[in-house]
């Protein structure tokens, strides 16, 4: 069972907010509606967008680039997430938060619908499938891990076959984490990412998903 990654939903909400706001020109007041009146001051939609862009813009655009590249690479490799796989993941999340009602309340607190969550999870699950295909865990890796760590697994050590799947899951997560940035940089080259605003292209900040 996967851990329910709350941070992923937080990023998703920010992405949704930026997408809804859109890009507004500062000098076009008629296209920049007032969102809040605070005493004599007005806070406009562009001001909010500009602040969000300053604080989160670079991270968010890298997230959007990553999502686009994952989608294109999945199409090229004919990798998809089935409805059954998605339903299983949603069921796992509901189990972790405790109940159907708790799950709905959590989504509401994040400003997200289940449909939007499914869209975000599709990207993440597709990414994982692509990484697992590119960097599969081998039987040799599993056996080596068992031999090197079985003394820490208990006394007496459990039989290999009883912990094989658990070890494979640990190594799968390790493979994904260690290889993700280099893999994503490679598909950036494959799909020819071009940055029209150089301020967003920060070599020190790898694209993350």
Coordinates of C-alpha atoms in Angstrom, one line a residue:
X1 CA 0.0 0.0 0.0
X2 CA 1.4 3.4 -0.9
X3 CA 1.7 6.1 1.6
X4 CA -0.8 8.9 1.2
X5 CA 1.4 11.8 0.1
X6 CA -0.3 14.9 1.3
X7 CA 2.4 17.2 -0.2
X8 CA 1.4 16.0 -3.7
X9 CA -2.1 17.3 -3.2
X10 CA -0.7 20.7 -1.9
X11 CA 1.3 21.1 -5.1
X12 CA -1.8 20.1 -7.1
X13 CA -3.9 22.8 -5.4
X14 CA -1.2 25.5 -6.2
X15 CA -1.1 24.3 -9.8
X16 CA -4.9 24.5 -10.1
X17 CA -4.8 28.0 -8.6
X18 CA -2.2 29.3 -11.1
X19 CA -4.1 27.7 -14.0
X20 CA -7.4 29.3 -13.0
X21 CA -5.8 32.7 -12.5
X22 CA -4.2 32.7 -16.0
X23 CA -1.8 35.4 -17.2
X24 CA -3.0 39.0 -17.0
X25 CA -1.3 42.1 -18.3
X26 CA -0.6 44.6 -15.4
X27 CA -1.7 47.6 -17.5
X28 CA -5.1 46.2 -18.5
X29 CA -7.1 47.1 -15.5
X30 CA -10.4 46.1 -17.1
X31 CA -9.0 42.5 -17.3
X32 CA -7.7 42.6 -13.8
X33 CA -10.8 42.3 -11.5
X34 CA -10.7 43.2 -7.8
X35 CA -10.7 40.2 -5.6
X36 CA -10.7 41.8 -2.1
X37 CA -11.3 45.3 -0.8
X38 CA -9.2 45.9 2.3
X39 CA -10.1 49.4 3.7
X40 CA -9.1 51.9 1.0
X41 CA -6.9 49.3 -0.8
X42 CA -8.0 46.9 -3.5
X43 CA -6.3 43.6 -4.2
X44 CA -6.6 42.5 -7.8
X45 CA -6.4 39.2 -9.6
X46 CA -3.1 40.2 -11.2
X47 CA -1.6 41.1 -7.9
X48 CA -2.4 37.7 -6.6
X49 CA -1.1 36.0 -9.7
X50 CA 2.1 38.1 -9.6
X51 CA 2.7 37.2 -6.0
X52 CA 2.1 33.5 -6.6
X53 CA 4.4 33.6 -9.6
X54 CA 7.2 35.3 -7.6
X55 CA 6.9 32.8 -4.7
X56 CA 6.0 29.6 -6.5
X57 CA 6.3 30.3 -10.3
X58 CA 9.6 28.5 -11.0
X59 CA 8.5 25.4 -9.0
X60 CA 5.1 25.3 -10.6
X61 CA 6.3 25.7 -14.2
X62 CA 8.8 22.9 -13.7
X63 CA 6.0 20.8 -12.3
X64 CA 3.9 21.5 -15.4
X65 CA 6.8 20.7 -17.7
X66 CA 7.3 17.4 -15.9
X67 CA 3.6 16.6 -16.3
X68 CA 3.7 17.3 -20.0
X69 CA 6.8 15.3 -20.6
X70 CA 5.5 12.3 -18.7
X71 CA 2.3 12.4 -20.7
X72 CA 4.2 12.5 -24.0
X73 CA 6.6 9.8 -23.0
X74 CA 3.8 7.6 -21.9
X75 CA 2.0 8.0 -25.2
X76 CA 5.3 7.2 -27.1
X77 CA 5.8 4.0 -25.0
X78 CA 2.1 3.1 -24.9
X79 CA 2.0 3.2 -21.1
X80 CA -1.3 3.8 -19.5
X81 CA -3.0 3.7 -16.0
X82 CA -6.1 1.5 -16.1
X83 CA -9.4 2.4 -14.3
X84 CA -8.9 -0.7 -12.1
X85 CA -5.5 0.5 -11.0
X86 CA -6.8 4.0 -10.2
X87 CA -9.8 2.6 -8.3
X88 CA -7.4 0.5 -6.2
X89 CA -5.3 3.5 -5.4
X90 CA -8.3 5.6 -4.4
X91 CA -9.6 2.8 -2.2
X92 CA -6.1 2.6 -0.5
X93 CA -6.3 6.3 0.2
X94 CA -9.8 6.1 1.7
X95 CA -8.6 3.3 3.9
X96 CA -5.6 5.3 5.1
X97 CA -7.7 8.4 6.1
X98 CA -10.3 6.1 7.8
X99 CA -13.5 6.4 5.9
X100 CA -15.3 7.6 2.8
X101 CA -16.6 10.6 4.7
X102 CA -13.1 11.5 6.1
X103 CA -11.8 11.2 2.5
X104 CA -14.4 13.6 1.2
X105 CA -13.8 16.1 4.0
X106 CA -10.1 16.0 3.3
X107 CA -10.5 16.7 -0.4
X108 CA -12.9 19.6 0.4
X109 CA -10.3 21.0 2.8
X110 CA -7.8 21.0 -0.1
X111 CA -10.2 22.6 -2.5
X112 CA -10.1 19.5 -4.7
X113 CA -12.7 17.1 -6.2
X114 CA -12.1 13.3 -6.5
X115 CA -12.0 13.8 -10.3
X116 CA -9.2 16.3 -10.0
X117 CA -7.3 14.0 -7.6
X118 CA -7.7 11.2 -10.2
X119 CA -6.2 13.4 -12.9
X120 CA -3.2 14.3 -10.7
X121 CA -2.7 10.7 -9.6
X122 CA -2.8 9.5 -13.2
X123 CA 0.4 11.6 -13.8
X124 CA 2.1 10.2 -10.8
X125 CA 1.2 6.6 -11.4
X126 CA 2.2 7.0 -15.1
X127 CA 5.5 8.4 -14.0
X128 CA 6.1 5.4 -11.7
X129 CA 5.2 3.0 -14.5
X130 CA 7.7 4.6 -16.9
X131 CA 10.5 4.6 -14.2
X132 CA 9.8 0.9 -13.4
X133 CA 10.0 0.1 -17.0
X134 CA 13.3 2.0 -17.5
X135 CA 14.8 0.8 -14.2
X136 CA 13.3 -2.5 -13.2
X137 CA 14.3 -4.3 -10.0
X138 CA 16.1 -7.5 -10.7
X139 CA 16.0 -10.8 -8.9
X140 CA 19.7 -10.4 -8.2
X141 CA 19.1 -7.0 -6.5
X142 CA 16.4 -8.5 -4.3
X143 CA 18.5 -11.5 -3.3
X144 CA 21.6 -9.3 -2.6
X145 CA 19.5 -7.0 -0.4
X146 CA 18.1 -9.9 1.5
X147 CA 21.6 -11.4 2.1
X148 CA 23.0 -8.1 3.3
X149 CA 20.1 -7.1 5.6
X150 CA 18.4 -10.3 6.8
X151 CA 20.1 -10.1 10.2
X152 CA 18.2 -6.8 10.8
X153 CA 14.9 -8.4 9.7
X154 CA 14.4 -10.4 12.9
X155 CA 15.8 -13.3 14.9
X156 CA 15.6 -15.8 13.4
X157 CA 15.7 -14.1 10.0
X158 CA 12.5 -14.6 7.9
X159 CA 12.6 -16.9 4.9
X160 CA 13.5 -15.2 1.7
X161 CA 10.2 -15.9 -0.1
X162 CA 8.2 -14.4 2.8
X163 CA 9.9 -11.0 2.5
X164 CA 10.6 -11.0 -1.3
X165 CA 7.7 -8.8 -2.2
X166 CA 8.4 -6.3 0.6
X167 CA 12.1 -6.1 -0.5
X168 CA 11.1 -5.5 -4.1
X169 CA 8.8 -2.6 -3.0
X170 CA 11.7 -1.0 -1.1
X171 CA 14.0 -1.4 -4.0
X172 CA 11.4 -0.1 -6.5
X173 CA 11.0 3.1 -4.5
X174 CA 14.8 3.4 -4.2
X175 CA 15.2 3.0 -8.0
X176 CA 12.6 5.6 -8.7
X177 CA 14.1 8.2 -6.3
X178 CA 17.7 7.7 -7.5
X179 CA 17.0 7.7 -11.2
X180 CA 14.1 10.2 -11.6
X181 CA 16.0 13.5 -12.2
X182 CA 18.4 12.0 -14.7
X183 CA 15.6 10.2 -16.5
X184 CA 13.5 13.4 -16.7
X185 CA 16.5 15.4 -18.0
X186 CA 16.9 12.8 -20.7
X187 CA 13.3 13.0 -21.9
X188 CA 13.6 16.8 -21.8
X189 CA 16.3 16.4 -24.5
X190 CA 14.2 13.8 -26.4
X191 CA 11.1 16.1 -26.5
X192 CA 13.1 19.3 -27.0
X193 CA 12.0 21.6 -24.1
X194 CA 12.6 25.3 -25.0
X195 CA 12.4 28.0 -22.4
X196 CA 11.0 31.3 -23.8
X197 CA 11.4 33.0 -20.4
X198 CA 15.1 32.3 -19.3
X199 CA 14.2 33.2 -15.7
X200 CA 12.4 29.9 -15.4
X201 CA 15.2 27.7 -16.8
X202 CA 17.3 27.2 -13.7
X203 CA 19.9 24.4 -14.1
X204 CA 20.4 24.3 -10.4
X205 CA 16.8 23.3 -9.9
X206 CA 15.9 19.9 -11.5
X207 CA 12.4 19.4 -12.8
X208 CA 10.5 17.4 -10.2
X209 CA 7.2 15.6 -10.4

